[in-house]
């Protein structure tokens, strides 16, 4: 990775991926409150690259919470029991003997079925398996940019329908699960509700447009038949998760990763059966997508 142009940042060092999507940030200690200039450079790098990783950050849960609050207010995390004594931290834990599909194994943007979905998700690695366990991210802004003007024009007025039902609903994947799972999932009728957001949203900081849909949570397009929705969404899902747009994140222990749910989707890859994986996760509140 090449360091970002000298002069771009004064207080941190940023090493972007070749595509510009995803970057590593060093030269900062996230266990302490960040000075205003450092925080604003971290936020600028995050806005620019969508997914930023910070290696070598051994953080306690309190320090993880304190860092999250420097980015913004906590988001609301439904359908998963939080850690005892830490109502805003989820433990993504999979034991070596678990056979249930790993959590997050489908392309999605976190909690996009909420009226104000989280702007950021922050994930901190505690135990990283020796094989597998990568997290894949797709750049939904560049995927949008690469669509033809005709397609962009057609998508502009559309609203996609989002629901948590497929995963957390009363007939969802978790409701039907028979394998043991360590994480405590809360199946709920609430998850079967749906709402709509613009299919293309504009990032409030960068002004860039991005596709705001995912196979896990977006099930239709307002005013379209199911068949039509499936055809158009299916095309867009395949386009936006094509390898040109994907950054594969490889974890090391004590790494913090922060992604922007407004312009990315992610997919937690499995491949580590027989090994423990433990991550701690917080979210930062976002705005009504527009
Ligand atoms: C998720 O937040 O969807 C899971 C990410 C991961 O475990 O890598």
Tab-separated table of C-alpha atoms and ligand atoms in Angstrom:
chain	number	residue	atom	x	y	z
A	1	UNK	CA	0.000	0.000	0.000
A	2	UNK	CA	1.203	3.505	-0.808
A	3	UNK	CA	1.028	6.244	1.781
A	4	UNK	CA	-1.493	8.958	0.885
A	5	UNK	CA	0.072	12.054	-0.671
A	6	UNK	CA	2.303	13.954	1.720
A	7	UNK	CA	0.454	16.922	3.174
A	8	UNK	CA	-2.975	15.257	2.917
A	9	UNK	CA	-2.907	14.572	6.673
A	10	UNK	CA	-0.803	16.228	9.361
A	11	UNK	CA	-1.446	14.017	12.380
A	12	UNK	CA	-2.068	10.510	11.013
A	13	UNK	CA	-0.621	8.294	8.282
A	14	UNK	CA	-3.093	6.860	5.782
A	15	UNK	CA	-2.321	3.925	3.483
A	16	UNK	CA	-5.150	3.526	0.949
A	17	UNK	CA	-5.868	0.385	-1.041
A	18	UNK	CA	-4.883	0.753	-4.685
A	19	UNK	CA	-8.523	1.320	-5.714
A	20	UNK	CA	-8.904	4.110	-3.130
A	21	UNK	CA	-11.636	2.092	-1.410
A	22	UNK	CA	-10.449	1.037	2.059
A	23	UNK	CA	-7.386	2.350	3.881
A	24	UNK	CA	-5.199	1.590	6.871
A	25	UNK	CA	-4.537	4.339	9.401
A	26	UNK	CA	-1.508	4.333	11.693
A	27	UNK	CA	0.058	6.848	14.040
A	28	UNK	CA	-2.915	7.132	16.355
A	29	UNK	CA	-3.756	5.623	19.757
A	30	UNK	CA	-7.502	4.986	19.913
A	31	UNK	CA	-7.443	4.116	23.619
A	32	UNK	CA	-7.175	7.830	24.499
A	33	UNK	CA	-9.414	10.761	23.572
A	34	UNK	CA	-8.278	12.060	20.171
A	35	UNK	CA	-7.207	15.694	19.811
A	36	UNK	CA	-9.707	17.636	17.651
A	37	UNK	CA	-7.353	17.784	14.638
A	38	UNK	CA	-6.622	14.036	14.833
A	39	UNK	CA	-10.321	13.216	15.103
A	40	UNK	CA	-11.168	15.413	12.159
A	41	UNK	CA	-8.432	13.773	10.039
A	42	UNK	CA	-9.682	10.294	11.026
A	43	UNK	CA	-13.208	11.303	10.011
A	44	UNK	CA	-11.931	12.784	6.730
A	45	UNK	CA	-10.017	9.588	5.879
A	46	UNK	CA	-13.071	7.489	6.761
A	47	UNK	CA	-15.330	9.609	4.527
A	48	UNK	CA	-12.818	9.382	1.686
A	49	UNK	CA	-12.112	5.649	1.846
A	50	UNK	CA	-15.359	4.177	3.239
A	51	UNK	CA	-13.624	1.505	5.319
A	52	UNK	CA	-10.663	2.302	7.561
A	53	UNK	CA	-8.632	-0.100	9.680
A	54	UNK	CA	-6.422	0.694	12.636
A	55	UNK	CA	-3.943	-2.099	13.444
A	56	UNK	CA	-2.506	-2.712	16.915
A	57	UNK	CA	-5.236	-1.124	19.009
A	58	UNK	CA	-5.683	-3.161	22.203
A	59	UNK	CA	-8.897	-1.623	23.548
A	60	UNK	CA	-11.023	-2.436	26.576
A	61	UNK	CA	-14.796	-2.355	26.078
A	62	UNK	CA	-14.894	1.039	27.823
A	63	UNK	CA	-12.243	2.375	25.430
A	64	UNK	CA	-14.138	0.984	22.436
A	65	UNK	CA	-17.283	2.757	23.659
A	66	UNK	CA	-15.361	5.988	24.272
A	67	UNK	CA	-13.858	5.919	20.752
A	68	UNK	CA	-17.298	5.243	19.256
A	69	UNK	CA	-18.755	8.252	21.058
A	70	UNK	CA	-16.069	10.468	19.539
A	71	UNK	CA	-17.404	9.519	16.098
A	72	UNK	CA	-21.035	10.086	17.111
A	73	UNK	CA	-23.960	8.925	19.257
A	74	UNK	CA	-24.526	5.187	19.615
A	75	UNK	CA	-26.892	3.619	17.108
A	76	UNK	CA	-29.756	1.336	18.136
A	77	UNK	CA	-28.882	-2.353	17.722
A	78	UNK	CA	-32.030	-4.498	17.578
A	79	UNK	CA	-32.483	-8.291	17.502
A	80	UNK	CA	-29.196	-9.245	19.201
A	81	UNK	CA	-28.656	-9.344	22.976
A	82	UNK	CA	-25.857	-6.905	23.910
A	83	UNK	CA	-22.956	-7.681	26.237
A	84	UNK	CA	-23.800	-7.697	29.950
A	85	UNK	CA	-23.102	-4.223	31.385
A	86	UNK	CA	-22.449	-2.813	27.884
A	87	UNK	CA	-25.822	-2.173	26.246
A	88	UNK	CA	-24.204	-0.664	23.150
A	89	UNK	CA	-21.684	-3.425	22.459
A	90	UNK	CA	-22.469	-6.664	20.633
A	91	UNK	CA	-20.161	-9.616	20.898
A	92	UNK	CA	-19.894	-11.461	17.585
A	93	UNK	CA	-18.702	-14.782	18.912
A	94	UNK	CA	-18.514	-18.138	17.184
A	95	UNK	CA	-17.166	-21.087	19.132
A	96	UNK	CA	-14.958	-23.767	17.515
A	97	UNK	CA	-17.767	-26.351	17.680
A	98	UNK	CA	-20.475	-24.135	16.136
A	99	UNK	CA	-21.950	-25.341	12.867
A	100	UNK	CA	-24.513	-22.548	12.383
A	101	UNK	CA	-23.695	-20.158	9.523
A	102	UNK	CA	-21.435	-17.382	10.737
A	103	UNK	CA	-23.150	-14.091	11.609
A	104	UNK	CA	-23.244	-11.540	8.784
A	105	UNK	CA	-22.856	-14.084	5.972
A	106	UNK	CA	-24.795	-12.150	3.348
A	107	UNK	CA	-24.235	-8.779	1.680
A	108	UNK	CA	-25.874	-6.027	3.721
A	109	UNK	CA	-25.610	-2.503	5.054
A	110	UNK	CA	-26.200	-2.531	8.796
A	111	UNK	CA	-29.783	-2.075	9.950
A	112	UNK	CA	-30.888	-0.443	6.682
A	113	UNK	CA	-34.489	-1.291	7.669
A	114	UNK	CA	-34.391	1.426	10.355
A	115	UNK	CA	-35.759	4.935	9.703
A	116	UNK	CA	-32.286	6.291	10.565
A	117	UNK	CA	-29.810	3.467	9.896
A	118	UNK	CA	-26.365	3.678	11.498
A	119	UNK	CA	-23.801	5.852	9.723
A	120	UNK	CA	-20.877	3.793	10.992
A	121	UNK	CA	-20.193	0.345	12.314
A	122	UNK	CA	-17.069	-0.210	14.392
A	123	UNK	CA	-15.693	-3.719	14.806
A	124	UNK	CA	-12.796	-4.625	17.090
A	125	UNK	CA	-11.090	-8.005	16.825
A	126	UNK	CA	-10.445	-9.941	20.017
A	127	UNK	CA	-9.778	-13.471	18.718
A	128	UNK	CA	-8.988	-13.970	15.044
A	129	UNK	CA	-9.051	-17.505	13.627
A	130	UNK	CA	-5.886	-18.769	11.888
A	131	UNK	CA	-7.842	-19.351	8.647
A	132	UNK	CA	-10.887	-17.646	7.076
A	133	UNK	CA	-12.999	-15.014	8.818
A	134	UNK	CA	-12.291	-12.190	6.321
A	135	UNK	CA	-14.843	-9.402	5.931
A	136	UNK	CA	-15.615	-8.264	2.367
A	137	UNK	CA	-16.754	-4.730	1.548
A	138	UNK	CA	-18.271	-3.416	-1.681
A	139	UNK	CA	-17.936	0.204	-2.789
A	140	UNK	CA	-21.523	1.204	-3.601
A	141	UNK	CA	-20.524	4.739	-4.656
A	142	UNK	CA	-18.122	3.623	-7.381
A	143	UNK	CA	-20.586	0.915	-8.415
A	144	UNK	CA	-23.178	3.687	-8.863
A	145	UNK	CA	-20.722	5.937	-10.747
A	146	UNK	CA	-20.036	3.130	-13.232
A	147	UNK	CA	-23.706	2.686	-14.196
A	148	UNK	CA	-24.776	4.192	-17.509
A	149	UNK	CA	-26.449	7.641	-17.455
A	150	UNK	CA	-29.651	5.927	-18.631
A	151	UNK	CA	-29.659	3.520	-15.673
A	152	UNK	CA	-28.755	6.300	-13.211
A	153	UNK	CA	-31.674	8.378	-14.509
A	154	UNK	CA	-34.076	5.449	-14.146
A	155	UNK	CA	-32.937	4.734	-10.561
A	156	UNK	CA	-33.046	8.381	-9.413
A	157	UNK	CA	-36.700	8.532	-8.263
A	158	UNK	CA	-36.951	4.944	-6.978
A	159	UNK	CA	-37.396	3.841	-3.382
A	160	UNK	CA	-36.310	0.386	-2.234
A	161	UNK	CA	-38.248	-1.527	0.424
A	162	UNK	CA	-36.160	-2.728	3.379
A	163	UNK	CA	-37.081	-5.235	6.072
A	164	UNK	CA	-35.262	-7.293	8.691
A	165	UNK	CA	-37.804	-10.106	8.236
A	166	UNK	CA	-35.648	-12.358	6.041
A	167	UNK	CA	-33.084	-12.604	8.853
A	168	UNK	CA	-34.778	-11.818	12.181
A	169	UNK	CA	-38.515	-12.184	11.371
A	170	UNK	CA	-40.892	-14.809	12.669
A	171	UNK	CA	-40.317	-16.917	9.537
A	172	UNK	CA	-36.769	-15.718	8.992
A	173	UNK	CA	-33.456	-17.526	8.797
A	174	UNK	CA	-32.776	-17.333	12.547
A	175	UNK	CA	-36.330	-18.437	13.481
A	176	UNK	CA	-35.817	-21.612	11.459
A	177	UNK	CA	-32.309	-22.308	12.688
A	178	UNK	CA	-31.726	-25.634	14.409
A	179	UNK	CA	-27.944	-25.520	14.967
A	180	UNK	CA	-26.513	-24.162	18.238
A	181	UNK	CA	-25.497	-20.487	18.125
A	182	UNK	CA	-23.594	-18.692	20.899
A	183	UNK	CA	-24.847	-15.238	19.927
A	184	UNK	CA	-28.295	-14.582	21.344
A	185	UNK	CA	-30.532	-13.574	18.447
A	186	UNK	CA	-33.933	-12.063	19.262
A	187	UNK	CA	-36.463	-13.159	16.645
A	188	UNK	CA	-39.330	-10.683	16.581
A	189	UNK	CA	-42.528	-9.629	14.792
A	190	UNK	CA	-41.018	-6.161	14.756
A	191	UNK	CA	-38.506	-7.483	12.202
A	192	UNK	CA	-41.291	-8.319	9.745
A	193	UNK	CA	-42.141	-4.621	9.294
A	194	UNK	CA	-40.803	-2.808	6.264
A	195	UNK	CA	-40.038	0.740	5.165
A	196	UNK	CA	-38.570	2.390	2.114
A	197	UNK	CA	-35.456	4.473	1.458
A	198	UNK	CA	-34.142	6.088	-1.727
A	199	UNK	CA	-32.532	3.383	-3.842
A	200	UNK	CA	-29.715	5.842	-4.528
A	201	UNK	CA	-28.669	7.956	-1.557
A	202	UNK	CA	-26.392	10.955	-1.341
A	203	UNK	CA	-23.624	10.877	1.238
A	204	UNK	CA	-24.118	13.791	3.644
A	205	UNK	CA	-20.363	14.466	3.943
A	206	UNK	CA	-18.892	13.704	0.511
A	207	UNK	CA	-21.981	14.461	-1.598
A	208	UNK	CA	-21.346	11.244	-3.562
A	209	UNK	CA	-24.270	9.122	-4.683
A	210	UNK	CA	-24.309	5.414	-3.825
A	211	UNK	CA	-26.589	2.438	-4.346
A	212	UNK	CA	-28.403	1.881	-1.053
A	213	UNK	CA	-29.725	-1.666	-1.308
A	214	UNK	CA	-28.636	-5.127	-0.233
A	215	UNK	CA	-29.750	-8.720	-0.841
A	216	UNK	CA	-30.310	-9.321	2.907
A	217	UNK	CA	-32.535	-6.331	3.669
A	218	UNK	CA	-33.914	-4.921	0.369
A	219	UNK	CA	-36.838	-6.939	-0.908
A	220	UNK	CA	-38.617	-4.754	-3.386
A	221	UNK	CA	-38.965	-1.444	-5.163
A	222	UNK	CA	-41.990	0.741	-4.526
A	223	UNK	CA	-44.408	0.668	-7.461
A	224	UNK	CA	-42.721	-2.382	-9.056
A	225	UNK	CA	-44.090	-5.937	-9.154
A	226	UNK	CA	-42.137	-8.603	-7.301
A	227	UNK	CA	-40.883	-9.983	-10.610
A	228	UNK	CA	-39.735	-6.561	-11.805
A	229	UNK	CA	-38.130	-5.747	-8.436
A	230	UNK	CA	-36.259	-9.034	-8.413
A	231	UNK	CA	-34.943	-8.500	-11.923
A	232	UNK	CA	-33.702	-4.955	-11.299
A	233	UNK	CA	-32.403	-5.569	-7.767
A	234	UNK	CA	-30.784	-8.814	-8.883
A	235	UNK	CA	-28.904	-6.967	-11.631
A	236	UNK	CA	-27.801	-4.226	-9.199
A	237	UNK	CA	-26.712	-6.689	-6.471
A	238	UNK	CA	-24.575	-8.586	-8.947
A	239	UNK	CA	-23.114	-5.370	-10.348
A	240	UNK	CA	-22.245	-3.742	-7.019
A	241	UNK	CA	-20.660	-6.823	-5.465
A	242	UNK	CA	-18.563	-7.575	-8.548
A	243	UNK	CA	-14.867	-8.018	-7.850
A	244	UNK	CA	-13.969	-4.559	-9.209
A	245	UNK	CA	-15.737	-2.978	-6.235
A	246	UNK	CA	-14.736	-5.353	-3.439
A	247	UNK	CA	-12.131	-4.861	-0.749
A	248	UNK	CA	-11.267	-7.984	1.251
A	249	UNK	CA	-10.337	-7.152	4.826
A	250	UNK	CA	-7.956	-9.558	6.534
A	251	UNK	CA	-8.043	-9.376	10.304
A	252	UNK	CA	-5.279	-9.368	12.848
A	253	UNK	CA	-5.969	-9.460	16.592
A	254	UNK	CA	-6.626	-6.090	18.263
A	255	UNK	CA	-7.507	-4.341	15.038
A	256	UNK	CA	-10.289	-1.787	14.829
A	257	UNK	CA	-12.264	-1.401	11.629
A	258	UNK	CA	-14.780	1.372	10.941
A	259	UNK	CA	-17.026	1.344	7.892
A	260	UNK	CA	-19.564	3.698	6.412
A	261	UNK	CA	-22.940	2.012	6.017
A	262	UNK	CA	-24.151	4.844	3.770
A	263	UNK	CA	-21.948	3.903	0.823
A	264	UNK	CA	-20.798	0.319	1.435
A	265	UNK	CA	-22.210	-3.160	1.931
A	266	UNK	CA	-20.325	-5.945	3.663
A	267	UNK	CA	-20.241	-9.729	3.920
A	268	UNK	CA	-18.655	-11.776	6.692
A	269	UNK	CA	-16.947	-14.760	5.125
A	270	UNK	CA	-16.815	-18.000	7.098
A	271	UNK	CA	-14.203	-20.686	6.505
A	272	UNK	CA	-12.993	-21.013	10.091
A	273	UNK	CA	-14.992	-23.962	11.433
A	274	UNK	CA	-13.126	-25.504	14.359
A	275	UNK	CA	-11.697	-22.148	15.463
A	276	UNK	CA	-12.880	-19.434	17.829
A	277	UNK	CA	-13.624	-15.947	16.426
A	278	UNK	CA	-14.557	-13.080	18.776
A	279	UNK	CA	-15.278	-9.489	17.743
A	280	UNK	CA	-16.849	-6.545	19.566
A	281	UNK	CA	-19.138	-4.259	17.628
A	282	UNK	CA	-20.721	-0.853	18.111
A	283	UNK	CA	-22.688	1.368	15.756
A	284	UNK	CA	-22.885	5.129	15.358
A	285	UNK	CA	-26.288	6.720	14.747
A	286	UNK	CA	-27.016	8.012	11.262
A	287	UNK	CA	-29.574	10.207	9.522
A	288	UNK	CA	-32.666	9.608	7.387
A	289	UNK	CA	-31.253	8.484	4.006
A	290	UNK	CA	-31.805	11.130	1.321
B	1	LIG	C1	-21.195	-7.917	10.493
B	1	LIG	O1	-21.147	-6.942	11.218
B	1	LIG	O2	-22.030	-8.047	9.609
B	1	LIG	C2	-20.181	-9.028	10.717
B	1	LIG	C3	-18.824	-8.650	10.263
B	1	LIG	C4	-17.805	-9.685	10.619
B	1	LIG	O3	-18.028	-10.465	11.570
B	1	LIG	O4	-16.756	-9.719	9.980
